[in-house]
PDB file of C-alpha atoms in Angstrom:
ATOM      1  CA  MET A   1     -15.779  16.233  14.055  1.00  0.00           C
ATOM      2  CA  THR A   2     -15.138  12.652  13.074  1.00  0.00           C
ATOM      3  CA  SER A   3     -13.495  11.150   9.761  1.00  0.00           C
ATOM      4  CA  PRO A   4     -16.175   9.359   7.628  1.00  0.00           C
ATOM      5  CA  GLY A   5     -15.801   5.365   7.673  1.00  0.00           C
ATOM      6  CA  GLU A   6     -16.006   2.244   9.770  1.00  0.00           C
ATOM      7  CA  THR A   7     -14.141   2.495  13.577  1.00  0.00           C
ATOM      8  CA  ASP A   8     -15.604  -1.360  14.640  1.00  0.00           C
ATOM      9  CA  LEU A   9     -12.590  -3.459  13.944  1.00  0.00           C
ATOM     10  CA  ASP A  10     -14.819  -6.560  13.838  1.00  0.00           C
ATOM     11  CA  LYS A  11     -16.930  -5.164  11.246  1.00  0.00           C
ATOM     12  CA  MET A  12     -13.875  -3.879   9.273  1.00  0.00           C
ATOM     13  CA  LEU A  13     -12.438  -7.364   9.224  1.00  0.00           C
ATOM     14  CA  ALA A  14     -15.461  -9.117   8.365  1.00  0.00           C
ATOM     15  CA  THR A  15     -15.733  -7.041   5.023  1.00  0.00           C
ATOM     16  CA  LEU A  16     -12.305  -6.534   4.142  1.00  0.00           C
ATOM     17  CA  ARG A  17     -11.493  -7.239   0.838  1.00  0.00           C
ATOM     18  CA  VAL A  18      -8.341  -6.898  -1.183  1.00  0.00           C
ATOM     19  CA  GLU A  19      -7.917  -5.405  -4.778  1.00  0.00           C
ATOM     20  CA  ARG A  20      -4.486  -5.597  -6.665  1.00  0.00           C
ATOM     21  CA  ARG A  21      -3.751  -2.409  -8.424  1.00  0.00           C
ATOM     22  CA  PRO A  22      -2.556  -3.410 -12.023  1.00  0.00           C
ATOM     23  CA  GLY A  23       1.399  -2.827 -12.469  1.00  0.00           C
ATOM     24  CA  VAL A  24       4.633  -3.704 -10.369  1.00  0.00           C
ATOM     25  CA  PHE A  25       5.943  -0.835  -8.090  1.00  0.00           C
ATOM     26  CA  THR A  26       9.149   0.066  -6.534  1.00  0.00           C
ATOM     27  CA  TYR A  27      10.495   2.783  -3.935  1.00  0.00           C
ATOM     28  CA  ALA A  28      12.735   5.479  -5.260  1.00  0.00           C
ATOM     29  CA  THR A  29      14.245   8.485  -3.132  1.00  0.00           C
ATOM     30  CA  VAL A  30      15.316  11.451  -4.675  1.00  0.00           C
ATOM     31  CA  ARG A  31      16.292  15.065  -3.488  1.00  0.00           C
ATOM     32  CA  ALA A  32      13.913  17.105  -5.889  1.00  0.00           C
ATOM     33  CA  PRO A  33      11.588  15.360  -8.044  1.00  0.00           C
ATOM     34  CA  GLY A  34      10.436  16.715 -11.301  1.00  0.00           C
ATOM     35  CA  SER A  35       7.075  17.121 -12.515  1.00  0.00           C
ATOM     36  CA  GLU A  36       7.323  14.009 -14.730  1.00  0.00           C
ATOM     37  CA  LEU A  37       8.441  11.917 -11.877  1.00  0.00           C
ATOM     38  CA  LEU A  38       5.635  13.365  -9.498  1.00  0.00           C
ATOM     39  CA  ALA A  39       3.114  12.712 -12.341  1.00  0.00           C
ATOM     40  CA  ALA A  40       4.164   9.122 -12.385  1.00  0.00           C
ATOM     41  CA  ALA A  41       4.091   8.542  -8.733  1.00  0.00           C
ATOM     42  CA  HIS A  42       1.437   6.588  -7.101  1.00  0.00           C
ATOM     43  CA  GLY A  43       2.489   7.674  -3.599  1.00  0.00           C
ATOM     44  CA  VAL A  44       4.891  10.622  -2.376  1.00  0.00           C
ATOM     45  CA  VAL A  45       6.229  10.997   1.166  1.00  0.00           C
ATOM     46  CA  THR A  46       8.478  13.738   2.051  1.00  0.00           C
ATOM     47  CA  GLU A  47      11.316  12.849   4.586  1.00  0.00           C
ATOM     48  CA  GLY A  48      13.573  15.917   5.397  1.00  0.00           C
ATOM     49  CA  ASP A  49      15.523  16.810   2.113  1.00  0.00           C
ATOM     50  CA  LEU A  50      14.633  13.410   0.076  1.00  0.00           C
ATOM     51  CA  THR A  51      11.321  12.514  -1.242  1.00  0.00           C
ATOM     52  CA  THR A  52      10.412   9.020  -1.303  1.00  0.00           C
ATOM     53  CA  LEU A  53       8.094   8.128  -4.609  1.00  0.00           C
ATOM     54  CA  VAL A  54       6.234   4.812  -5.366  1.00  0.00           C
ATOM     55  CA  LEU A  55       6.578   4.627  -8.813  1.00  0.00           C
ATOM     56  CA  PRO A  56       5.750   1.943 -11.441  1.00  0.00           C
ATOM     57  CA  VAL A  57       8.767  -0.045 -12.200  1.00  0.00           C
ATOM     58  CA  GLU A  58       8.927   1.377 -15.855  1.00  0.00           C
ATOM     59  CA  ALA A  59       8.611   4.908 -14.955  1.00  0.00           C
ATOM     60  CA  ALA A  60      11.587   4.359 -12.214  1.00  0.00           C
ATOM     61  CA  GLU A  61      13.520   2.684 -15.129  1.00  0.00           C
ATOM     62  CA  ARG A  62      12.826   5.576 -17.664  1.00  0.00           C
ATOM     63  CA  ALA A  63      14.141   7.946 -15.171  1.00  0.00           C
ATOM     64  CA  GLY A  64      17.366   5.906 -14.685  1.00  0.00           C
ATOM     65  CA  LEU A  65      16.512   5.009 -10.971  1.00  0.00           C
ATOM     66  CA  PRO A  66      17.638   1.869  -9.386  1.00  0.00           C
ATOM     67  CA  VAL A  67      14.814  -0.963  -8.811  1.00  0.00           C
ATOM     68  CA  GLU A  68      15.930  -2.741  -5.899  1.00  0.00           C
ATOM     69  CA  LEU A  69      12.351  -4.006  -4.905  1.00  0.00           C
ATOM     70  CA  GLU A  70       9.457  -5.207  -7.290  1.00  0.00           C
ATOM     71  CA  MET A  71       6.195  -4.675  -5.340  1.00  0.00           C
ATOM     72  CA  ALA A  72       2.477  -5.340  -5.697  1.00  0.00           C
ATOM     73  CA  TRP A  73       0.002  -2.650  -4.509  1.00  0.00           C
ATOM     74  CA  LEU A  74      -2.893  -3.884  -2.537  1.00  0.00           C
ATOM     75  CA  SER A  75      -5.690  -1.954  -1.314  1.00  0.00           C
ATOM     76  CA  LEU A  76      -8.091  -2.881   1.309  1.00  0.00           C
ATOM     77  CA  THR A  77     -11.516  -2.000   0.161  1.00  0.00           C
ATOM     78  CA  VAL A  78     -13.129  -1.465   3.740  1.00  0.00           C
ATOM     79  CA  GLN A  79     -13.407   2.285   4.047  1.00  0.00           C
ATOM     80  CA  SER A  80     -12.021   2.573   7.555  1.00  0.00           C
ATOM     81  CA  SER A  81     -12.225   5.806   9.494  1.00  0.00           C
ATOM     82  CA  LEU A  82      -8.882   7.576  10.018  1.00  0.00           C
ATOM     83  CA  GLU A  83      -9.794   7.335  13.837  1.00  0.00           C
ATOM     84  CA  ALA A  84     -10.129   3.565  13.442  1.00  0.00           C
ATOM     85  CA  VAL A  85      -8.080   1.454  15.616  1.00  0.00           C
ATOM     86  CA  GLY A  86      -6.306  -1.914  15.034  1.00  0.00           C
ATOM     87  CA  LEU A  87      -6.875  -2.504  11.697  1.00  0.00           C
ATOM     88  CA  THR A  88      -3.175  -1.847  10.509  1.00  0.00           C
ATOM     89  CA  ALA A  89      -2.105  -4.129  13.499  1.00  0.00           C
ATOM     90  CA  ALA A  90      -4.416  -6.908  12.488  1.00  0.00           C
ATOM     91  CA  PHE A  91      -3.500  -7.025   8.888  1.00  0.00           C
ATOM     92  CA  SER A  92       0.232  -6.539   9.438  1.00  0.00           C
ATOM     93  CA  ALA A  93       0.150  -9.259  12.192  1.00  0.00           C
ATOM     94  CA  THR A  94      -1.682 -11.649   9.923  1.00  0.00           C
ATOM     95  CA  LEU A  95       0.959 -11.042   7.025  1.00  0.00           C
ATOM     96  CA  GLY A  96       3.897 -11.213   9.894  1.00  0.00           C
ATOM     97  CA  LYS A  97       2.428 -14.802  10.497  1.00  0.00           C
ATOM     98  CA  ALA A  98       2.790 -15.788   6.990  1.00  0.00           C
ATOM     99  CA  GLY A  99       6.201 -14.501   6.674  1.00  0.00           C
ATOM    100  CA  ILE A 100       5.201 -11.626   4.104  1.00  0.00           C
ATOM    101  CA  PRO A 101       6.865  -8.435   4.461  1.00  0.00           C
ATOM    102  CA  CYS A 102       4.570  -5.261   3.934  1.00  0.00           C
ATOM    103  CA  ASN A 103       4.829  -1.529   3.673  1.00  0.00           C
ATOM    104  CA  VAL A 104       1.639   0.370   4.408  1.00  0.00           C
ATOM    105  CA  LEU A 105       0.397   3.773   2.995  1.00  0.00           C
ATOM    106  CA  ALA A 106      -3.239   5.276   4.270  1.00  0.00           C
ATOM    107  CA  GLY A 107      -5.186   7.258   2.041  1.00  0.00           C
ATOM    108  CA  PHE A 108      -8.376   9.043   3.183  1.00  0.00           C
ATOM    109  CA  HIS A 109     -10.726   6.359   2.144  1.00  0.00           C
ATOM    110  CA  HIS A 110      -8.439   3.070   2.123  1.00  0.00           C
ATOM    111  CA  ASP A 111      -5.666   1.707   3.530  1.00  0.00           C
ATOM    112  CA  HIS A 112      -2.934   0.440   0.805  1.00  0.00           C
ATOM    113  CA  ILE A 113      -0.047  -2.216   1.475  1.00  0.00           C
ATOM    114  CA  LEU A 114       2.753  -3.085  -0.725  1.00  0.00           C
ATOM    115  CA  VAL A 115       4.102  -6.497  -0.870  1.00  0.00           C
ATOM    116  CA  PRO A 116       6.762  -8.496  -2.838  1.00  0.00           C
ATOM    117  CA  VAL A 117       5.476  -9.286  -6.174  1.00  0.00           C
ATOM    118  CA  ASP A 118       5.905 -12.741  -6.077  1.00  0.00           C
ATOM    119  CA  ARG A 119       4.040 -12.765  -2.817  1.00  0.00           C
ATOM    120  CA  ALA A 120       1.104 -10.944  -3.868  1.00  0.00           C
ATOM    121  CA  GLN A 121      -1.545 -13.744  -4.110  1.00  0.00           C
ATOM    122  CA  GLN A 122      -0.657 -15.283  -0.982  1.00  0.00           C
ATOM    123  CA  ALA A 123      -0.950 -12.137   0.728  1.00  0.00           C
ATOM    124  CA  ILE A 124      -4.717 -11.347  -0.713  1.00  0.00           C
ATOM    125  CA  ASP A 125      -5.219 -15.281   0.106  1.00  0.00           C
ATOM    126  CA  VAL A 126      -4.431 -14.770   3.911  1.00  0.00           C
ATOM    127  CA  LEU A 127      -5.688 -11.329   4.327  1.00  0.00           C
ATOM    128  CA  THR A 128      -9.320 -12.695   2.964  1.00  0.00           C
ATOM    129  CA  VAL A 129      -9.572 -15.928   4.772  1.00  0.00           C
ATOM    130  CA  ARG A 130     -12.408 -15.901   7.173  1.00  0.00           C
TER     131      ARG A 130
END
């Protein structure tokens, strides 16, 4: 069985659009996130005995967590298959050439990129240039 979505890299790149999720986000690492933090999280990754949360800055501050990075959340609206090859390499190389760091999260339907908030528009611009 194959996952839904596009697998052709050229088609994915030709139809790639980027949407910015409202808000400013940060990463926080905790040992045992409570239900309030989990409810606020837009992304959760368990790494051994720690849990990394991608939280709105306001939620991290309310919880007393340090805000070391302020990130913009960009979503690639092309529905790439989970079996697609090359999309992550293509957009990370494009951002790398522009000197824009990125952190990637993959959902079932879309890929999501967190970039420094002050570089968000530049990231959108370089990713959508044809």
